[in-house]
PDB file of C-alpha atoms in Angstrom:
ATOM      1  CA  ILE A  25      -0.471  32.794  22.856  1.00 94.00           C
ATOM      2  CA  PRO A  26       1.181  36.097  21.780  1.00 94.00           C
ATOM      3  CA  GLY A  27       4.505  37.144  23.281  1.00 95.00           C
ATOM      4  CA  VAL A  28       7.797  38.871  22.579  1.00 95.00           C
ATOM      5  CA  LEU A  29       9.466  35.985  20.726  1.00 97.00           C
ATOM      6  CA  GLN A  30       6.244  35.279  18.863  1.00 97.00           C
ATOM      7  CA  ARG A  31       6.208  38.884  17.698  1.00 97.00           C
ATOM      8  CA  PHE A  32       9.813  38.614  16.536  1.00 97.00           C
ATOM      9  CA  GLY A  33       8.891  35.552  14.519  1.00 98.00           C
ATOM     10  CA  PHE A  34       5.757  37.102  13.041  1.00 97.00           C
ATOM     11  CA  CYS A  35       7.520  40.327  12.019  1.00 98.00           C
ATOM     12  CA  TYR A  36      10.449  38.479  10.472  1.00 97.00           C
ATOM     13  CA  LEU A  37       8.005  36.204   8.647  1.00 98.00           C
ATOM     14  CA  ILE A  38       6.205  39.197   7.108  1.00 97.00           C
ATOM     15  CA  VAL A  39       9.368  41.030   6.070  1.00 98.00           C
ATOM     16  CA  GLY A  40      11.154  37.847   5.003  1.00 97.00           C
ATOM     17  CA  LEU A  41       8.310  36.803   2.717  1.00 97.00           C
ATOM     18  CA  ILE A  42       8.178  40.267   1.173  1.00 97.00           C
ATOM     19  CA  GLN A  43      11.923  40.106   0.528  1.00 96.00           C
ATOM     20  CA  VAL A  44      11.712  36.637  -1.005  1.00 95.00           C
ATOM     21  CA  VAL A  45       8.997  37.781  -3.399  1.00 95.00           C
ATOM     22  CA  PHE A  46      10.158  41.287  -4.308  1.00 94.00           C
ATOM     23  CA  ALA A  47      13.882  41.647  -3.553  1.00 91.00           C
ATOM     24  CA  SER A  48      16.060  42.428  -6.556  1.00 81.00           C
ATOM     25  CA  ARG A  49      18.917  40.039  -7.257  1.00 78.00           C
ATOM     26  CA  ASP A  50      20.867  42.890  -8.842  1.00 74.00           C
ATOM     27  CA  LEU A  51      22.430  45.185  -6.244  1.00 67.00           C
ATOM     28  CA  PRO A  52      25.020  47.375  -7.975  1.00 59.00           C
ATOM     29  CA  SER A  53      27.191  49.196  -5.492  1.00 62.00           C
ATOM     30  CA  VAL A  54      28.257  52.820  -5.749  1.00 61.00           C
ATOM     31  CA  SER A  55      32.004  53.222  -6.017  1.00 60.00           C
ATOM     32  CA  PRO A  56      33.890  56.119  -4.388  1.00 58.00           C
ATOM     33  CA  SER A  57      34.134  57.815  -7.795  1.00 56.00           C
ATOM     34  CA  GLN A  58      30.315  57.898  -7.967  1.00 59.00           C
ATOM     35  CA  ALA A  59      29.793  59.190  -4.440  1.00 54.00           C
ATOM     36  CA  ASN A  60      29.465  62.836  -5.523  1.00 59.00           C
ATOM     37  CA  LEU A  61      26.769  62.320  -8.134  1.00 59.00           C
ATOM     38  CA  PRO A  62      23.584  64.514  -8.092  1.00 58.00           C
ATOM     39  CA  PHE A  63      21.399  64.410  -4.965  1.00 54.00           C
ATOM     40  CA  TRP A  64      18.625  62.338  -6.548  1.00 54.00           C
ATOM     41  CA  TRP A  65      21.176  59.588  -7.128  1.00 60.00           C
ATOM     42  CA  SER A  66      21.480  59.178  -3.384  1.00 68.00           C
ATOM     43  CA  PHE A  67      18.060  57.539  -3.254  1.00 82.00           C
ATOM     44  CA  ARG A  68      19.056  54.546  -5.349  1.00 84.00           C
ATOM     45  CA  ASP A  69      19.141  52.413  -2.185  1.00 87.00           C
ATOM     46  CA  VAL A  70      15.426  53.240  -1.803  1.00 90.00           C
ATOM     47  CA  LYS A  71      14.598  52.724  -5.468  1.00 88.00           C
ATOM     48  CA  ILE A  72      16.065  49.219  -5.295  1.00 89.00           C
ATOM     49  CA  CYS A  73      13.366  48.165  -2.814  1.00 91.00           C
ATOM     50  CA  ILE A  74      10.489  50.356  -4.006  1.00 93.00           C
ATOM     51  CA  LEU A  75       8.127  47.370  -4.343  1.00 95.00           C
ATOM     52  CA  GLN A  76       8.798  46.394  -0.746  1.00 97.00           C
ATOM     53  CA  TRP A  77       7.993  49.964   0.283  1.00 97.00           C
ATOM     54  CA  VAL A  78       4.657  49.787  -1.519  1.00 97.00           C
ATOM     55  CA  VAL A  79       3.716  46.580   0.302  1.00 98.00           C
ATOM     56  CA  MET A  80       4.872  47.856   3.709  1.00 98.00           C
ATOM     57  CA  LEU A  81       3.016  51.149   3.324  1.00 98.00           C
ATOM     58  CA  GLY A  82      -0.056  49.092   2.450  1.00 98.00           C
ATOM     59  CA  ILE A  83       0.403  47.159   5.694  1.00 98.00           C
ATOM     60  CA  LEU A  84       0.630  50.456   7.595  1.00 97.00           C
ATOM     61  CA  LEU A  85      -2.586  51.578   5.916  1.00 98.00           C
ATOM     62  CA  ILE A  86      -4.287  48.383   7.082  1.00 98.00           C
ATOM     63  CA  HIS A  87      -2.935  48.992  10.597  1.00 98.00           C
ATOM     64  CA  ALA A  88      -4.232  52.573  10.662  1.00 97.00           C
ATOM     65  CA  SER A  89      -7.619  51.583   9.227  1.00 97.00           C
ATOM     66  CA  LEU A  90      -8.141  48.850  11.806  1.00 97.00           C
ATOM     67  CA  THR A  91      -6.945  51.125  14.613  1.00 97.00           C
ATOM     68  CA  PHE A  92      -9.115  54.137  13.840  1.00 97.00           C
ATOM     69  CA  LEU A  93     -12.050  52.835  11.781  1.00 97.00           C
ATOM     70  CA  LEU A  94     -12.917  49.381  13.107  1.00 97.00           C
ATOM     71  CA  PRO A  95     -16.156  49.463  15.162  1.00 97.00           C
ATOM     72  CA  VAL A  96     -15.646  47.928  18.609  1.00 96.00           C
ATOM     73  CA  PRO A  97     -18.842  46.956  20.470  1.00 95.00           C
ATOM     74  CA  GLY A  98     -19.492  49.236  23.431  1.00 94.00           C
ATOM     75  CA  CYS A  99     -16.474  51.445  22.741  1.00 95.00           C
ATOM     76  CA  PRO A 100     -15.888  54.654  20.756  1.00 95.00           C
ATOM     77  CA  THR A 101     -14.349  54.058  17.333  1.00 96.00           C
ATOM     78  CA  GLY A 102     -10.630  54.777  17.358  1.00 95.00           C
ATOM     79  CA  TYR A 103     -10.289  54.525  21.151  1.00 95.00           C
ATOM     80  CA  LEU A 104      -6.625  54.216  22.190  1.00 94.00           C
ATOM     81  CA  GLY A 105      -6.894  54.425  25.965  1.00 93.00           C
ATOM     82  CA  PRO A 106      -6.306  51.994  28.835  1.00 94.00           C
ATOM     83  CA  GLY A 107      -9.947  51.625  29.840  1.00 94.00           C
ATOM     84  CA  GLY A 108     -10.620  50.942  33.493  1.00 94.00           C
ATOM     85  CA  ALA A 109     -10.610  54.034  35.675  1.00 94.00           C
ATOM     86  CA  GLN A 110      -9.727  56.433  32.877  1.00 92.00           C
ATOM     87  CA  GLU A 111     -12.393  59.128  32.543  1.00 90.00           C
ATOM     88  CA  ASN A 112     -14.344  57.766  35.532  1.00 94.00           C
ATOM     89  CA  TYR A 113     -14.771  54.238  34.121  1.00 95.00           C
ATOM     90  CA  ILE A 114     -16.767  55.470  31.096  1.00 95.00           C
ATOM     91  CA  TYR A 115     -14.835  53.055  28.859  1.00 95.00           C
ATOM     92  CA  ALA A 116     -13.988  50.505  31.527  1.00 95.00           C
ATOM     93  CA  ASN A 117     -13.942  47.483  29.193  1.00 94.00           C
ATOM     94  CA  CYS A 118     -12.377  49.215  26.180  1.00 96.00           C
ATOM     95  CA  THR A 119      -8.710  48.663  27.069  1.00 95.00           C
ATOM     96  CA  GLY A 120      -6.623  48.942  23.923  1.00 95.00           C
ATOM     97  CA  GLY A 121      -9.574  49.600  21.640  1.00 96.00           C
ATOM     98  CA  SER A 122      -9.508  47.702  18.363  1.00 97.00           C
ATOM     99  CA  ALA A 123      -6.147  46.078  19.174  1.00 97.00           C
ATOM    100  CA  SER A 124      -7.638  44.237  22.137  1.00 96.00           C
ATOM    101  CA  TYR A 125     -10.853  43.456  20.267  1.00 97.00           C
ATOM    102  CA  ILE A 126      -8.975  41.878  17.345  1.00 97.00           C
ATOM    103  CA  ASP A 127      -6.845  39.769  19.687  1.00 97.00           C
ATOM    104  CA  ALA A 128      -9.966  38.555  21.493  1.00 96.00           C
ATOM    105  CA  GLN A 129     -11.450  37.435  18.166  1.00 96.00           C
ATOM    106  CA  ILE A 130      -8.238  35.704  17.022  1.00 96.00           C
ATOM    107  CA  PHE A 131      -6.849  34.194  20.213  1.00 95.00           C
ATOM    108  CA  GLY A 132      -9.737  34.348  22.677  1.00 95.00           C
ATOM    109  CA  LEU A 133      -9.680  36.141  26.015  1.00 92.00           C
ATOM    110  CA  LYS A 134      -8.278  33.080  27.813  1.00 93.00           C
ATOM    111  CA  HIS A 135      -5.194  33.107  25.589  1.00 95.00           C
ATOM    112  CA  MET A 136      -4.289  36.780  26.082  1.00 95.00           C
ATOM    113  CA  TYR A 137      -2.055  38.415  28.683  1.00 94.00           C
ATOM    114  CA  THR A 138      -4.104  38.680  31.863  1.00 92.00           C
ATOM    115  CA  HIS A 139      -1.880  41.057  33.879  1.00 91.00           C
ATOM    116  CA  PRO A 140      -1.207  44.099  31.647  1.00 92.00           C
ATOM    117  CA  SER A 141       0.197  47.303  33.123  1.00 90.00           C
ATOM    118  CA  SER A 142      -3.171  48.976  32.509  1.00 89.00           C
ATOM    119  CA  MET A 143      -4.693  46.607  35.051  1.00 92.00           C
ATOM    120  CA  ARG A 144      -2.336  47.754  37.786  1.00 92.00           C
ATOM    121  CA  ILE A 145      -2.436  51.460  36.928  1.00 93.00           C
ATOM    122  CA  TYR A 146      -6.022  51.991  35.736  1.00 95.00           C
ATOM    123  CA  ASP A 147      -7.820  49.159  37.530  1.00 94.00           C
ATOM    124  CA  SER A 148      -8.938  47.640  34.244  1.00 92.00           C
ATOM    125  CA  LYS A 149     -10.558  44.209  34.329  1.00 91.00           C
ATOM    126  CA  VAL A 150     -10.105  42.857  30.800  1.00 91.00           C
ATOM    127  CA  PRO A 151      -7.026  41.094  29.394  1.00 94.00           C
ATOM    128  CA  PHE A 152      -4.803  43.019  27.016  1.00 95.00           C
ATOM    129  CA  ASP A 153      -1.801  41.747  25.079  1.00 95.00           C
ATOM    130  CA  PRO A 154       0.987  44.263  24.381  1.00 94.00           C
ATOM    131  CA  GLU A 155       2.410  41.808  21.805  1.00 96.00           C
ATOM    132  CA  GLY A 156      -0.869  41.228  19.991  1.00 96.00           C
ATOM    133  CA  PHE A 157      -1.676  40.999  16.291  1.00 97.00           C
ATOM    134  CA  LEU A 158      -2.355  44.634  15.393  1.00 97.00           C
ATOM    135  CA  GLY A 159       0.797  46.026  16.965  1.00 96.00           C
ATOM    136  CA  SER A 160       2.812  43.384  15.116  1.00 97.00           C
ATOM    137  CA  LEU A 161       1.976  45.124  11.831  1.00 97.00           C
ATOM    138  CA  SER A 162       3.625  48.386  12.880  1.00 97.00           C
ATOM    139  CA  SER A 163       6.463  46.372  14.452  1.00 97.00           C
ATOM    140  CA  ALA A 164       7.044  44.699  11.092  1.00 98.00           C
ATOM    141  CA  PHE A 165       7.538  48.140   9.570  1.00 98.00           C
ATOM    142  CA  LEU A 166      10.329  48.779  12.072  1.00 97.00           C
ATOM    143  CA  VAL A 167      11.962  45.516  10.963  1.00 98.00           C
ATOM    144  CA  PHE A 168      11.645  46.662   7.358  1.00 98.00           C
ATOM    145  CA  LEU A 169      13.451  49.894   8.210  1.00 98.00           C
ATOM    146  CA  GLY A 170      16.333  47.629   9.234  1.00 97.00           C
ATOM    147  CA  VAL A 171      16.173  46.047   5.786  1.00 96.00           C
ATOM    148  CA  GLN A 172      16.341  49.515   4.235  1.00 96.00           C
ATOM    149  CA  CYS A 173      19.375  50.203   6.388  1.00 96.00           C
ATOM    150  CA  GLY A 174      20.970  47.048   4.978  1.00 94.00           C
ATOM    151  CA  TYR A 175      20.282  48.182   1.428  1.00 92.00           C
ATOM    152  CA  THR A 176      22.286  51.328   2.162  1.00 92.00           C
ATOM    153  CA  LEU A 177      25.191  49.144   3.282  1.00 91.00           C
ATOM    154  CA  LEU A 178      24.961  47.053   0.119  1.00 88.00           C
ATOM    155  CA  THR A 179      24.596  50.028  -2.210  1.00 86.00           C
ATOM    156  CA  PHE A 180      27.274  52.422  -0.925  1.00 86.00           C
ATOM    157  CA  SER A 181      30.798  51.240  -0.274  1.00 84.00           C
ATOM    158  CA  GLU A 182      32.055  54.360   1.533  1.00 87.00           C
ATOM    159  CA  TRP A 183      31.160  55.242   5.121  1.00 91.00           C
ATOM    160  CA  GLN A 184      30.403  58.929   4.473  1.00 90.00           C
ATOM    161  CA  PRO A 185      27.341  58.432   2.212  1.00 87.00           C
ATOM    162  CA  ARG A 186      26.097  55.688   4.530  1.00 91.00           C
ATOM    163  CA  ILE A 187      26.253  57.998   7.539  1.00 94.00           C
ATOM    164  CA  ARG A 188      24.599  60.855   5.649  1.00 91.00           C
ATOM    165  CA  ARG A 189      21.706  58.644   4.599  1.00 92.00           C
ATOM    166  CA  TRP A 190      21.222  57.096   8.021  1.00 95.00           C
ATOM    167  CA  LEU A 191      21.204  60.520   9.674  1.00 96.00           C
ATOM    168  CA  LEU A 192      18.702  61.711   7.066  1.00 95.00           C
ATOM    169  CA  TRP A 193      16.491  58.708   7.845  1.00 96.00           C
ATOM    170  CA  GLY A 194      16.779  59.460  11.552  1.00 97.00           C
ATOM    171  CA  PHE A 195      15.778  63.081  11.025  1.00 98.00           C
ATOM    172  CA  VAL A 196      12.857  62.350   8.675  1.00 97.00           C
ATOM    173  CA  LEU A 197      11.430  59.549  10.820  1.00 98.00           C
ATOM    174  CA  GLY A 198      11.804  61.677  13.945  1.00 98.00           C
ATOM    175  CA  VAL A 199       9.954  64.608  12.385  1.00 98.00           C
ATOM    176  CA  ILE A 200       7.109  62.367  11.188  1.00 98.00           C
ATOM    177  CA  ALA A 201       6.852  60.671  14.578  1.00 98.00           C
ATOM    178  CA  GLY A 202       6.854  64.045  16.317  1.00 97.00           C
ATOM    179  CA  GLY A 203       4.186  65.355  13.963  1.00 97.00           C
ATOM    180  CA  LEU A 204       1.941  62.373  14.644  1.00 97.00           C
ATOM    181  CA  CYS A 205       2.211  62.719  18.426  1.00 97.00           C
ATOM    182  CA  GLY A 206       2.296  66.520  18.419  1.00 96.00           C
ATOM    183  CA  PHE A 207       5.821  66.410  19.891  1.00 96.00           C
ATOM    184  CA  SER A 208       4.158  65.567  23.210  1.00 94.00           C
ATOM    185  CA  LYS A 209       4.014  62.694  25.638  1.00 89.00           C
ATOM    186  CA  GLU A 210       0.351  61.706  25.367  1.00 87.00           C
ATOM    187  CA  GLU A 211      -1.255  63.974  22.766  1.00 92.00           C
ATOM    188  CA  GLY A 212      -1.399  64.252  18.992  1.00 95.00           C
ATOM    189  CA  VAL A 213      -3.249  62.314  16.308  1.00 94.00           C
ATOM    190  CA  VAL A 214      -1.285  59.145  17.065  1.00 95.00           C
ATOM    191  CA  PRO A 215       0.144  59.316  20.605  1.00 95.00           C
ATOM    192  CA  LEU A 216       3.326  57.492  21.554  1.00 95.00           C
ATOM    193  CA  ASN A 217       2.234  54.174  23.013  1.00 95.00           C
ATOM    194  CA  LYS A 218       4.465  51.155  23.511  1.00 94.00           C
ATOM    195  CA  ASN A 219       1.665  48.817  24.597  1.00 94.00           C
ATOM    196  CA  LEU A 220      -0.199  49.510  21.352  1.00 96.00           C
ATOM    197  CA  TRP A 221       3.058  49.857  19.395  1.00 96.00           C
ATOM    198  CA  SER A 222       1.549  52.912  17.750  1.00 97.00           C
ATOM    199  CA  LEU A 223       2.916  54.170  14.444  1.00 97.00           C
ATOM    200  CA  SER A 224       4.462  57.215  16.116  1.00 97.00           C
ATOM    201  CA  PHE A 225       6.229  54.922  18.603  1.00 97.00           C
ATOM    202  CA  SER A 226       7.558  52.678  15.828  1.00 97.00           C
ATOM    203  CA  LEU A 227       8.827  55.634  13.788  1.00 98.00           C
ATOM    204  CA  ALA A 228      10.454  57.204  16.861  1.00 98.00           C
ATOM    205  CA  LEU A 229      12.284  53.937  17.562  1.00 98.00           C
ATOM    206  CA  GLY A 230      13.417  53.816  13.947  1.00 98.00           C
ATOM    207  CA  SER A 231      14.688  57.372  14.208  1.00 98.00           C
ATOM    208  CA  PHE A 232      16.709  56.607  17.336  1.00 98.00           C
ATOM    209  CA  ALA A 233      18.055  53.406  15.779  1.00 98.00           C
ATOM    210  CA  PHE A 234      19.364  55.148  12.651  1.00 98.00           C
ATOM    211  CA  ILE A 235      20.983  57.897  14.716  1.00 98.00           C
ATOM    212  CA  LEU A 236      22.527  55.467  17.197  1.00 97.00           C
ATOM    213  CA  LEU A 237      23.869  53.301  14.365  1.00 97.00           C
ATOM    214  CA  SER A 238      25.419  56.396  12.794  1.00 96.00           C
ATOM    215  CA  VAL A 239      27.107  57.294  16.082  1.00 96.00           C
ATOM    216  CA  MET A 240      28.420  53.752  16.499  1.00 94.00           C
TER     217      MET A 240
END
């Protein structure tokens, strides 16, 4: 049942509903004569959507709580590994941890992806969906970062303040992502993981997106 297009739809549904409920109808732009106002003024594009930020950070809190605190039968709490042959098959049926467990409860094992990469690499035997429910929550946050990017376009009319803000977003998100994964490939509190769409992975993508947009 889950899939790439389904995830697109789900993420846009979440962010779209939040915008419909909380978006301000008043979006005053900053003219060139206002571009050199004090530094705190530069965050007005964030202040405009502060309610959306509160809701999205709440969604991230739910994602983190389910990922690291949800008890999964037969598996260590907070397990993020591929199961199968990892660590001599100790957690053979724990592929994806709580993400896989939640999908099994929502969709059922027969409606999940039956040929994940973990099956080929780690000889795992259980289905795992890389576009499942839990990862869609952190994906929705990435979509919301795009909304924040749009608010910068609507708020500032000149290209220089837009570029400065996007580069600042890229730097801040990159530092947070690096801190979560310990600036490493597979370590840290929240390792980079595309299959799980971990928070560090989502923030790293957001960082690259802001920087690439600035370059373009």
